[in-house]
mmCIF file of C-alpha atoms in Angstrom:
data_model
loop_
_atom_site.group_PDB
_atom_site.id
_atom_site.type_symbol
_atom_site.label_atom_id
_atom_site.label_comp_id
_atom_site.label_asym_id
_atom_site.label_seq_id
_atom_site.Cartn_x
_atom_site.Cartn_y
_atom_site.Cartn_z
ATOM 1 C CA MET O 185 -29.015 8.895 50.613
ATOM 2 C CA GLN O 186 -29.745 6.367 53.323
ATOM 3 C CA LYS O 187 -31.282 2.930 53.014
ATOM 4 C CA VAL O 188 -32.713 0.573 55.613
ATOM 5 C CA SER O 189 -34.647 -2.682 55.627
ATOM 6 C CA PHE O 190 -38.381 -2.258 55.073
ATOM 7 C CA GLY O 191 -39.328 -5.840 55.839
ATOM 8 C CA THR O 192 -39.812 -9.064 53.907
ATOM 9 C CA THR O 193 -42.606 -9.695 51.415
ATOM 10 C CA LYS O 194 -44.805 -12.773 51.501
ATOM 11 C CA GLN O 195 -42.719 -14.127 48.612
ATOM 12 C CA GLY O 196 -39.545 -13.742 50.683
ATOM 13 C CA ALA O 197 -38.119 -10.665 48.951
ATOM 14 C CA GLN O 198 -36.270 -8.107 51.067
ATOM 15 C CA ALA O 199 -37.836 -4.657 50.657
ATOM 16 C CA ILE O 200 -35.611 -1.605 51.126
ATOM 17 C CA LEU O 201 -36.569 1.942 52.142
ATOM 18 C CA TYR O 202 -34.482 4.727 50.564
ATOM 19 C CA SER O 203 -34.327 8.208 52.143
ATOM 20 C CA LEU O 204 -33.374 11.126 49.901
ATOM 21 C CA GLU O 205 -33.120 14.781 50.896
ATOM 22 C CA ASN O 206 -32.304 18.188 49.461
ATOM 23 C CA LYS O 207 -30.255 21.072 50.875
ATOM 24 C CA ASN O 208 -33.248 22.187 52.994
ATOM 25 C CA HIS O 209 -33.512 18.708 54.554
ATOM 26 C CA THR O 210 -36.870 18.195 52.875
ATOM 27 C CA THR O 211 -36.987 14.422 52.552
ATOM 28 C CA ILE O 212 -38.710 11.748 50.509
ATOM 29 C CA LYS O 213 -38.695 8.054 51.357
ATOM 30 C CA VAL O 214 -39.265 5.472 48.616
ATOM 31 C CA THR O 215 -39.412 1.682 48.752
ATOM 32 C CA ASP O 216 -38.695 -0.762 45.954
ATOM 33 C CA TYR O 217 -41.938 -2.591 46.766
ATOM 34 C CA GLY O 218 -44.394 -1.014 44.344
ATOM 35 C CA ALA O 219 -41.944 1.823 43.617
ATOM 36 C CA THR O 220 -43.896 3.460 46.430
ATOM 37 C CA LEU O 221 -43.580 6.913 47.991
ATOM 38 C CA VAL O 222 -43.681 6.155 51.720
ATOM 39 C CA ALA O 223 -42.983 9.613 53.187
ATOM 40 C CA PHE O 224 -42.665 13.283 52.170
ATOM 41 C CA LEU O 225 -41.216 15.342 55.042
ATOM 42 C CA PHE O 226 -41.372 19.152 55.124
ATOM 43 C CA LYS O 227 -41.123 21.755 57.909
ATOM 44 C CA ASP O 228 -44.283 23.716 58.690
ATOM 45 C CA LYS O 229 -44.570 27.404 59.630
ATOM 46 C CA GLU O 230 -43.435 26.606 63.207
ATOM 47 C CA GLY O 231 -40.415 24.628 62.005
ATOM 48 C CA ILE O 232 -42.047 21.305 62.900
ATOM 49 C CA GLU O 233 -41.365 18.508 60.426
ATOM 50 C CA ARG O 234 -44.567 17.128 58.927
ATOM 51 C CA ASP O 235 -44.977 13.980 56.854
ATOM 52 C CA VAL O 236 -47.627 14.984 54.320
ATOM 53 C CA VAL O 237 -48.449 11.579 52.769
ATOM 54 C CA LEU O 238 -50.256 8.582 54.233
ATOM 55 C CA GLY O 239 -48.409 5.286 54.433
ATOM 56 C CA TYR O 240 -47.389 2.254 56.450
ATOM 57 C CA GLU O 241 -44.545 1.385 58.790
ATOM 58 C CA SER O 242 -43.261 -1.570 56.739
ATOM 59 C CA VAL O 243 -43.898 -3.565 53.581
ATOM 60 C CA ASP O 244 -46.455 -5.685 55.481
ATOM 61 C CA GLY O 245 -48.980 -2.832 55.472
ATOM 62 C CA TYR O 246 -48.635 -2.298 51.737
ATOM 63 C CA GLU O 247 -49.206 -5.995 51.043
ATOM 64 C CA GLU O 248 -52.136 -6.282 53.447
ATOM 65 C CA HIS O 249 -54.165 -3.259 52.308
ATOM 66 C CA PHE O 250 -55.479 -2.130 48.926
ATOM 67 C CA SER O 251 -55.604 1.641 49.387
ATOM 68 C CA CYS O 252 -52.520 2.037 47.140
ATOM 69 C CA PHE O 253 -50.899 4.598 49.471
ATOM 70 C CA GLY O 254 -48.061 6.199 47.480
ATOM 71 C CA ALA O 255 -47.921 3.397 44.909
ATOM 72 C CA THR O 256 -46.807 3.610 41.307
ATOM 73 C CA ILE O 257 -49.873 2.568 39.304
ATOM 74 C CA GLY O 258 -49.703 0.842 35.911
ATOM 75 C CA ARG O 259 -49.842 -0.317 33.257
ATOM 76 C CA ASN O 260 -53.176 1.425 33.483
ATOM 77 C CA GLY O 261 -54.259 3.775 36.228
ATOM 78 C CA ASN O 262 -57.974 3.979 37.060
ATOM 79 C CA ARG O 263 -60.750 1.820 35.579
ATOM 80 C CA ILE O 264 -61.364 -0.117 32.384
ATOM 81 C CA ALA O 265 -65.029 -1.019 31.874
ATOM 82 C CA ASN O 266 -65.687 -4.761 32.138
ATOM 83 C CA GLY O 267 -61.908 -5.221 32.186
ATOM 84 C CA ARG O 268 -62.083 -5.485 28.403
ATOM 85 C CA PHE O 269 -60.721 -3.536 25.423
ATOM 86 C CA VAL O 270 -59.734 -3.997 21.790
ATOM 87 C CA ILE O 271 -56.360 -3.180 20.239
ATOM 88 C CA ASP O 272 -55.547 -3.935 16.590
ATOM 89 C CA GLY O 273 -58.772 -5.913 16.260
ATOM 90 C CA LYS O 274 -58.048 -8.255 19.147
ATOM 91 C CA THR O 275 -60.064 -8.293 22.368
ATOM 92 C CA TRP O 276 -58.124 -8.411 25.635
ATOM 93 C CA GLN O 277 -59.715 -9.469 28.913
ATOM 94 C CA LEU O 278 -58.245 -8.325 32.228
ATOM 95 C CA GLU O 279 -58.951 -9.261 35.824
ATOM 96 C CA ASP O 280 -62.260 -8.110 37.320
ATOM 97 C CA ASN O 281 -61.302 -6.549 40.647
ATOM 98 C CA ASP O 282 -63.789 -3.690 40.939
ATOM 99 C CA ARG O 283 -67.493 -4.489 40.492
ATOM 100 C CA GLY O 284 -67.026 -5.970 37.033
ATOM 101 C CA ASN O 285 -64.269 -3.572 36.029
ATOM 102 C CA ASN O 286 -60.492 -3.591 36.124
ATOM 103 C CA LEU O 287 -59.058 -1.042 38.576
ATOM 104 C CA HIS O 288 -55.373 -0.034 38.630
ATOM 105 C CA SER O 289 -54.472 -3.120 36.541
ATOM 106 C CA GLY O 290 -55.522 -5.733 39.108
ATOM 107 C CA LYS O 291 -53.696 -7.745 41.747
ATOM 108 C CA ASN O 292 -50.431 -7.653 39.775
ATOM 109 C CA GLY O 293 -50.496 -3.913 39.241
ATOM 110 C CA PHE O 294 -47.196 -2.049 39.458
ATOM 111 C CA GLY O 295 -47.897 -1.077 43.065
ATOM 112 C CA ARG O 296 -47.853 -4.713 44.202
ATOM 113 C CA VAL O 297 -44.614 -6.002 42.664
ATOM 114 C CA MET O 298 -40.933 -5.601 43.500
ATOM 115 C CA TRP O 299 -39.042 -3.076 41.374
ATOM 116 C CA GLU O 300 -35.332 -3.093 40.585
ATOM 117 C CA VAL O 301 -33.345 -0.072 41.731
ATOM 118 C CA LYS O 302 -31.459 1.165 38.696
ATOM 119 C CA GLU O 303 -29.772 4.301 40.049
ATOM 120 C CA VAL O 304 -29.664 6.253 43.321
ATOM 121 C CA THR O 305 -28.208 9.689 44.122
ATOM 122 C CA ASP O 306 -28.522 11.881 47.208
ATOM 123 C CA ASN O 307 -31.786 13.360 45.904
ATOM 124 C CA SER O 308 -33.171 10.915 43.314
ATOM 125 C CA ILE O 309 -33.915 7.267 42.707
ATOM 126 C CA THR O 310 -34.774 5.439 39.469
ATOM 127 C CA LEU O 311 -36.553 2.089 39.608
ATOM 128 C CA SER O 312 -37.404 -0.275 36.747
ATOM 129 C CA HIS O 313 -39.801 -3.159 36.224
ATOM 130 C CA PHE O 314 -40.211 -5.679 33.422
ATOM 131 C CA SER O 315 -43.916 -6.402 32.946
ATOM 132 C CA SER O 316 -44.555 -9.489 30.820
ATOM 133 C CA GLN O 317 -47.741 -9.882 28.813
ATOM 134 C CA GLU O 318 -48.806 -12.586 31.260
ATOM 135 C CA GLU O 319 -48.356 -10.453 34.374
ATOM 136 C CA GLN O 320 -51.538 -8.377 33.988
ATOM 137 C CA GLY O 321 -52.982 -9.527 30.653
ATOM 138 C CA PHE O 322 -52.189 -6.447 28.582
ATOM 139 C CA PRO O 323 -50.672 -7.008 25.138
ATOM 140 C CA GLY O 324 -46.889 -7.099 24.857
ATOM 141 C CA ASN O 325 -43.900 -7.165 27.149
ATOM 142 C CA LEU O 326 -43.150 -3.791 28.697
ATOM 143 C CA THR O 327 -40.230 -2.215 30.520
ATOM 144 C CA ALA O 328 -41.207 0.647 32.823
ATOM 145 C CA GLU O 329 -39.112 3.141 34.748
ATOM 146 C CA VAL O 330 -40.039 5.682 37.394
ATOM 147 C CA THR O 331 -37.738 8.342 38.825
ATOM 148 C CA TYR O 332 -38.423 10.210 42.061
ATOM 149 C CA THR O 333 -36.428 13.416 42.613
ATOM 150 C CA ILE O 334 -36.569 15.926 45.466
ATOM 151 C CA THR O 335 -35.249 19.239 44.117
ATOM 152 C CA ASP O 336 -33.732 22.106 46.078
ATOM 153 C CA ASP O 337 -36.949 24.142 45.766
ATOM 154 C CA ASP O 338 -38.815 21.382 47.661
ATOM 155 C CA THR O 339 -40.442 19.917 44.562
ATOM 156 C CA LEU O 340 -41.129 16.203 44.290
ATOM 157 C CA GLU O 341 -40.692 15.245 40.640
ATOM 158 C CA ILE O 342 -42.081 11.921 39.404
ATOM 159 C CA SER O 343 -41.081 10.928 35.868
ATOM 160 C CA TYR O 344 -42.125 7.810 33.956
ATOM 161 C CA ILE O 345 -40.757 6.014 30.899
ATOM 162 C CA GLY O 346 -42.275 2.985 29.197
ATOM 163 C CA LYS O 347 -41.511 0.909 26.095
ATOM 164 C CA ALA O 348 -43.149 -2.308 24.852
ATOM 165 C CA ASP O 349 -42.817 -4.795 22.003
ATOM 166 C CA ALA O 350 -46.527 -4.564 21.037
ATOM 167 C CA ASP O 351 -49.172 -1.865 20.816
ATOM 168 C CA THR O 352 -50.416 -1.569 24.398
ATOM 169 C CA VAL O 353 -51.909 0.645 27.077
ATOM 170 C CA MET O 354 -49.519 2.884 29.031
ATOM 171 C CA ASN O 355 -51.116 5.113 31.643
ATOM 172 C CA PHE O 356 -48.916 5.381 34.732
ATOM 173 C CA THR O 357 -49.645 7.493 37.818
ATOM 174 C CA ASN O 358 -48.800 7.889 41.484
ATOM 175 C CA HIS O 359 -51.434 7.238 44.143
ATOM 176 C CA SER O 360 -50.172 9.319 47.065
ATOM 177 C CA TYR O 361 -52.743 10.494 49.598
ATOM 178 C CA PHE O 362 -51.778 14.009 50.686
ATOM 179 C CA ASN O 363 -52.589 15.590 54.020
ATOM 180 C CA LEU O 364 -50.904 18.982 54.394
ATOM 181 C CA GLY O 365 -51.645 18.977 58.111
ATOM 182 C CA GLY O 366 -49.488 15.866 58.397
ATOM 183 C CA HIS O 367 -50.431 12.224 57.866
ATOM 184 C CA ASP O 368 -51.468 12.027 61.532
ATOM 185 C CA SER O 369 -53.803 15.056 61.526
ATOM 186 C CA GLY O 370 -57.099 13.414 60.544
ATOM 187 C CA SER O 371 -59.638 14.784 58.082
ATOM 188 C CA VAL O 372 -58.626 16.929 55.096
ATOM 189 C CA ALA O 373 -62.118 18.454 54.840
ATOM 190 C CA GLU O 374 -60.952 21.916 55.926
ATOM 191 C CA GLN O 375 -57.856 21.961 53.731
ATOM 192 C CA GLU O 376 -58.290 24.132 50.650
ATOM 193 C CA LEU O 377 -57.989 22.945 47.069
ATOM 194 C CA GLN O 378 -57.998 24.473 43.615
ATOM 195 C CA ILE O 379 -58.123 22.455 40.375
ATOM 196 C CA LEU O 380 -57.571 24.438 37.188
ATOM 197 C CA ALA O 381 -60.104 22.579 35.060
ATOM 198 C CA ASP O 382 -63.320 23.804 33.444
ATOM 199 C CA SER O 383 -64.806 20.337 32.935
ATOM 200 C CA TYR O 384 -64.858 16.767 34.201
ATOM 201 C CA THR O 385 -66.032 13.326 33.063
ATOM 202 C CA PRO O 386 -69.272 12.270 34.794
ATOM 203 C CA MET O 387 -69.499 8.591 35.695
ATOM 204 C CA ASP O 388 -72.150 5.911 35.988
ATOM 205 C CA ALA O 389 -73.028 3.791 39.024
ATOM 206 C CA LYS O 390 -69.897 1.656 38.497
ATOM 207 C CA ASN O 391 -67.541 4.646 38.349
ATOM 208 C CA ILE O 392 -67.112 4.386 34.577
ATOM 209 C CA PRO O 393 -67.280 7.660 32.583
ATOM 210 C CA THR O 394 -70.407 8.025 30.517
ATOM 211 C CA GLY O 395 -68.390 9.588 27.695
ATOM 212 C CA GLU O 396 -69.705 13.065 28.418
ATOM 213 C CA ILE O 397 -67.352 15.944 29.139
ATOM 214 C CA ALA O 398 -69.375 18.209 31.420
ATOM 215 C CA PRO O 399 -68.721 21.750 32.661
ATOM 216 C CA VAL O 400 -67.995 22.173 36.359
ATOM 217 C CA GLU O 401 -69.622 25.589 36.439
ATOM 218 C CA GLY O 402 -72.655 25.774 38.690
ATOM 219 C CA THR O 403 -71.954 22.389 40.313
ATOM 220 C CA PRO O 404 -70.170 21.147 43.466
ATOM 221 C CA MET O 405 -67.489 19.803 41.098
ATOM 222 C CA ASP O 406 -66.138 23.329 40.575
ATOM 223 C CA PHE O 407 -62.714 23.815 42.176
ATOM 224 C CA ARG O 408 -61.517 26.593 39.868
ATOM 225 C CA THR O 409 -61.529 28.934 42.862
ATOM 226 C CA MET O 410 -59.821 27.526 45.953
ATOM 227 C CA LYS O 411 -62.268 26.184 48.529
ATOM 228 C CA PRO O 412 -62.282 23.710 51.443
ATOM 229 C CA ILE O 413 -62.309 20.133 50.150
ATOM 230 C CA GLY O 414 -65.290 19.326 52.355
ATOM 231 C CA SER O 415 -67.395 22.401 51.584
ATOM 232 C CA ASP O 416 -69.555 20.634 48.972
ATOM 233 C CA ILE O 417 -68.508 17.009 49.382
ATOM 234 C CA ASP O 418 -71.834 15.884 50.874
ATOM 235 C CA ALA O 419 -74.020 17.984 48.586
ATOM 236 C CA ALA O 420 -77.196 16.454 47.158
ATOM 237 C CA PHE O 421 -75.523 15.983 43.784
ATOM 238 C CA GLU O 422 -75.802 12.666 41.987
ATOM 239 C CA GLN O 423 -72.130 12.426 41.004
ATOM 240 C CA LEU O 424 -71.000 12.898 44.611
ATOM 241 C CA LYS O 425 -73.492 10.317 45.813
ATOM 242 C CA LEU O 426 -72.133 7.794 43.301
ATOM 243 C CA GLY O 427 -68.570 8.304 44.501
ATOM 244 C CA GLY O 428 -69.272 8.741 48.186
ATOM 245 C CA GLY O 429 -67.463 12.042 47.714
ATOM 246 C CA TYR O 430 -65.027 13.100 45.010
ATOM 247 C CA ASP O 431 -63.629 10.290 42.863
ATOM 248 C CA HIS O 432 -63.686 12.018 39.500
ATOM 249 C CA ASN O 433 -61.467 12.807 36.546
ATOM 250 C CA TYR O 434 -60.938 16.474 35.737
ATOM 251 C CA VAL O 435 -60.209 17.390 32.115
ATOM 252 C CA LEU O 436 -56.968 19.375 31.911
ATOM 253 C CA ARG O 437 -56.486 19.288 28.131
ATOM 254 C CA ASP O 438 -57.551 17.231 25.127
ATOM 255 C CA LYS O 439 -54.219 15.379 24.887
ATOM 256 C CA PRO O 440 -50.960 15.096 26.839
ATOM 257 C CA GLY O 441 -48.841 18.196 26.362
ATOM 258 C CA GLU O 442 -46.482 20.651 28.010
ATOM 259 C CA MET O 443 -46.008 20.900 31.783
ATOM 260 C CA SER O 444 -48.408 23.323 33.449
ATOM 261 C CA ILE O 445 -49.766 24.041 36.918
ATOM 262 C CA ILE O 446 -52.998 22.100 37.433
ATOM 263 C CA ALA O 447 -53.810 22.345 41.142
ATOM 264 C CA ASN O 448 -53.039 24.153 44.392
ATOM 265 C CA ALA O 449 -53.733 23.077 47.980
ATOM 266 C CA TYR O 450 -53.278 24.694 51.398
ATOM 267 C CA CYS O 451 -53.547 23.902 55.100
ATOM 268 C CA LYS O 452 -53.868 27.005 57.274
ATOM 269 C CA GLU O 453 -52.977 25.129 60.491
ATOM 270 C CA THR O 454 -49.486 24.248 59.272
ATOM 271 C CA GLY O 455 -49.060 26.933 56.628
ATOM 272 C CA ILE O 456 -48.044 24.236 54.151
ATOM 273 C CA ALA O 457 -49.138 24.793 50.558
ATOM 274 C CA MET O 458 -48.706 22.560 47.520
ATOM 275 C CA GLU O 459 -48.590 23.313 43.802
ATOM 276 C CA ALA O 460 -49.124 20.396 41.397
ATOM 277 C CA SER O 461 -48.020 20.414 37.748
ATOM 278 C CA THR O 462 -48.193 17.790 35.011
ATOM 279 C CA ASP O 463 -48.032 17.131 31.279
ATOM 280 C CA CYS O 464 -50.980 14.699 31.542
ATOM 281 C CA CYS O 465 -54.427 15.370 30.080
ATOM 282 C CA GLY O 466 -56.432 14.441 33.193
ATOM 283 C CA VAL O 467 -56.252 14.338 36.964
ATOM 284 C CA GLN O 468 -58.355 12.154 39.250
ATOM 285 C CA LEU O 469 -59.409 13.844 42.473
ATOM 286 C CA TYR O 470 -60.028 11.173 45.095
ATOM 287 C CA THR O 471 -60.896 12.270 48.615
ATOM 288 C CA GLY O 472 -60.136 9.000 50.395
ATOM 289 C CA ASN O 473 -63.800 8.078 50.714
ATOM 290 C CA SER O 474 -63.049 4.385 51.281
ATOM 291 C CA ILE O 475 -59.861 4.396 53.337
ATOM 292 C CA GLY O 476 -61.700 2.781 56.244
ATOM 293 C CA ALA O 477 -60.179 2.172 59.664
ATOM 294 C CA GLN O 478 -56.557 1.086 59.321
ATOM 295 C CA LYS O 479 -53.263 1.595 61.118
ATOM 296 C CA GLY O 480 -50.662 3.678 59.329
ATOM 297 C CA LYS O 481 -47.158 4.948 60.086
ATOM 298 C CA HIS O 482 -46.181 5.263 63.752
ATOM 299 C CA GLY O 483 -49.394 3.526 64.819
ATOM 300 C CA VAL O 484 -51.609 6.361 63.586
ATOM 301 C CA GLU O 485 -55.234 5.388 63.001
ATOM 302 C CA TYR O 486 -56.358 6.456 59.525
ATOM 303 C CA GLY O 487 -59.972 6.826 58.430
ATOM 304 C CA ASP O 488 -62.110 7.975 55.520
ATOM 305 C CA ARG O 489 -61.182 11.354 54.026
ATOM 306 C CA ASN O 490 -57.867 11.538 55.873
ATOM 307 C CA GLY O 491 -56.078 12.244 52.603
ATOM 308 C CA PHE O 492 -56.702 13.481 49.066
ATOM 309 C CA CYS O 493 -55.202 12.207 45.816
ATOM 310 C CA LEU O 494 -54.340 14.106 42.646
ATOM 311 C CA GLU O 495 -53.682 11.212 40.254
ATOM 312 C CA THR O 496 -52.453 12.586 36.929
ATOM 313 C CA GLN O 497 -53.355 10.288 34.025
ATOM 314 C CA PHE O 498 -55.453 9.631 30.942
ATOM 315 C CA TYR O 499 -59.205 9.783 31.519
ATOM 316 C CA PRO O 500 -60.721 6.609 33.051
ATOM 317 C CA ASN O 501 -61.680 3.936 30.499
ATOM 318 C CA ALA O 502 -59.974 6.006 27.799
ATOM 319 C CA VAL O 503 -59.001 2.872 25.871
ATOM 320 C CA ASN O 504 -62.720 2.256 25.222
ATOM 321 C CA GLN O 505 -63.872 5.837 24.595
ATOM 322 C CA GLU O 506 -63.234 7.122 21.086
ATOM 323 C CA ASN O 507 -63.748 10.759 22.112
ATOM 324 C CA PHE O 508 -61.134 10.531 24.908
ATOM 325 C CA PRO O 509 -57.365 10.881 24.353
ATOM 326 C CA SER O 510 -55.974 7.414 23.679
ATOM 327 C CA PRO O 511 -53.557 5.732 26.125
ATOM 328 C CA VAL O 512 -52.401 3.236 23.474
ATOM 329 C CA VAL O 513 -48.687 3.440 22.676
ATOM 330 C CA LYS O 514 -47.315 1.801 19.530
ATOM 331 C CA ALA O 515 -44.760 -0.998 19.726
ATOM 332 C CA GLY O 516 -41.251 0.382 20.099
ATOM 333 C CA GLU O 517 -42.384 3.906 20.856
ATOM 334 C CA VAL O 518 -41.345 5.499 24.141
ATOM 335 C CA TYR O 519 -43.992 6.688 26.610
ATOM 336 C CA ARG O 520 -42.978 9.589 28.837
ATOM 337 C CA SER O 521 -44.895 11.432 31.524
ATOM 338 C CA LYS O 522 -44.015 13.779 34.369
ATOM 339 C CA THR O 523 -45.820 15.194 37.408
ATOM 340 C CA THR O 524 -44.500 17.454 40.162
ATOM 341 C CA TYR O 525 -45.711 18.416 43.637
ATOM 342 C CA ARG O 526 -44.022 21.510 45.115
ATOM 343 C CA LEU O 527 -44.324 22.295 48.820
ATOM 344 C CA TYR O 528 -43.926 25.799 50.231
ATOM 345 C CA LEU O 529 -45.075 27.950 53.156
ATOM 346 C CA ARG O 530 -47.817 30.478 52.649
#
């Protein structure tokens, strides 16, 4: 394990960047600002080291931009309609930060606060954060933990634990933007993707699910057979028009359960492939439609669709949809979730 300064936040806190590697020298870099995955380094088929996630050179970039590159997201990942929900008969109102909705828990979301480093080993780091009821406006005081581990089979494991003193929403995820050609290789349109899901949740004009669970069969939403990410992305299909590309939740199961493989991705130029697994019930495919022009690591210019996200989570707006699995965790109960991303050469 190595650690170096990652800059100073606007509040004067010193951010640290931790580098962890396995026996193959596959490396992850994590900062305590936002419990954020900054880098994921893996050798391609030519032996060239590639960093397969988008990110910034220092904490300044993470504070300045709102793309959530690599961030831990919580208490609630994705959107809550009108920023409003009811738990135990009481209505809770959150910040409106996305066209009348609450997205990723607002300006004080987990990805925009300093975390405390609880434990570090050569290949893992555990960070914790105390989230008061006042921080984001969710009921109860919550303690959250996230552990990043790079295993000797080149798997990035991300595990979450949460516990609160009131019934509250717990729906944590990671918002890494993957590019298996390397973060500096431009568009991911030609990279191939498979999502092992038969259905998805269509959304309205404000990116809120309608409540329907629709089959992917016969639509551009179908990724059950691996295909280039960009093959159907600009199809004349209403859901893709609403999202400016893919920004949709895929239904993996009807409730959180056992770990299983949920997606595969591949870049033929580098030979790098990725297998994603989770115990979550949904995964949001986001194709970086709104990255915009911004400067990333090593001065690289990023743009739209330069990365894709596989955000494992409860379905969007699940707290307000009775037919969706509920993200509400009872007071004193422990929330646990795990997602893995394994890299290999194909």
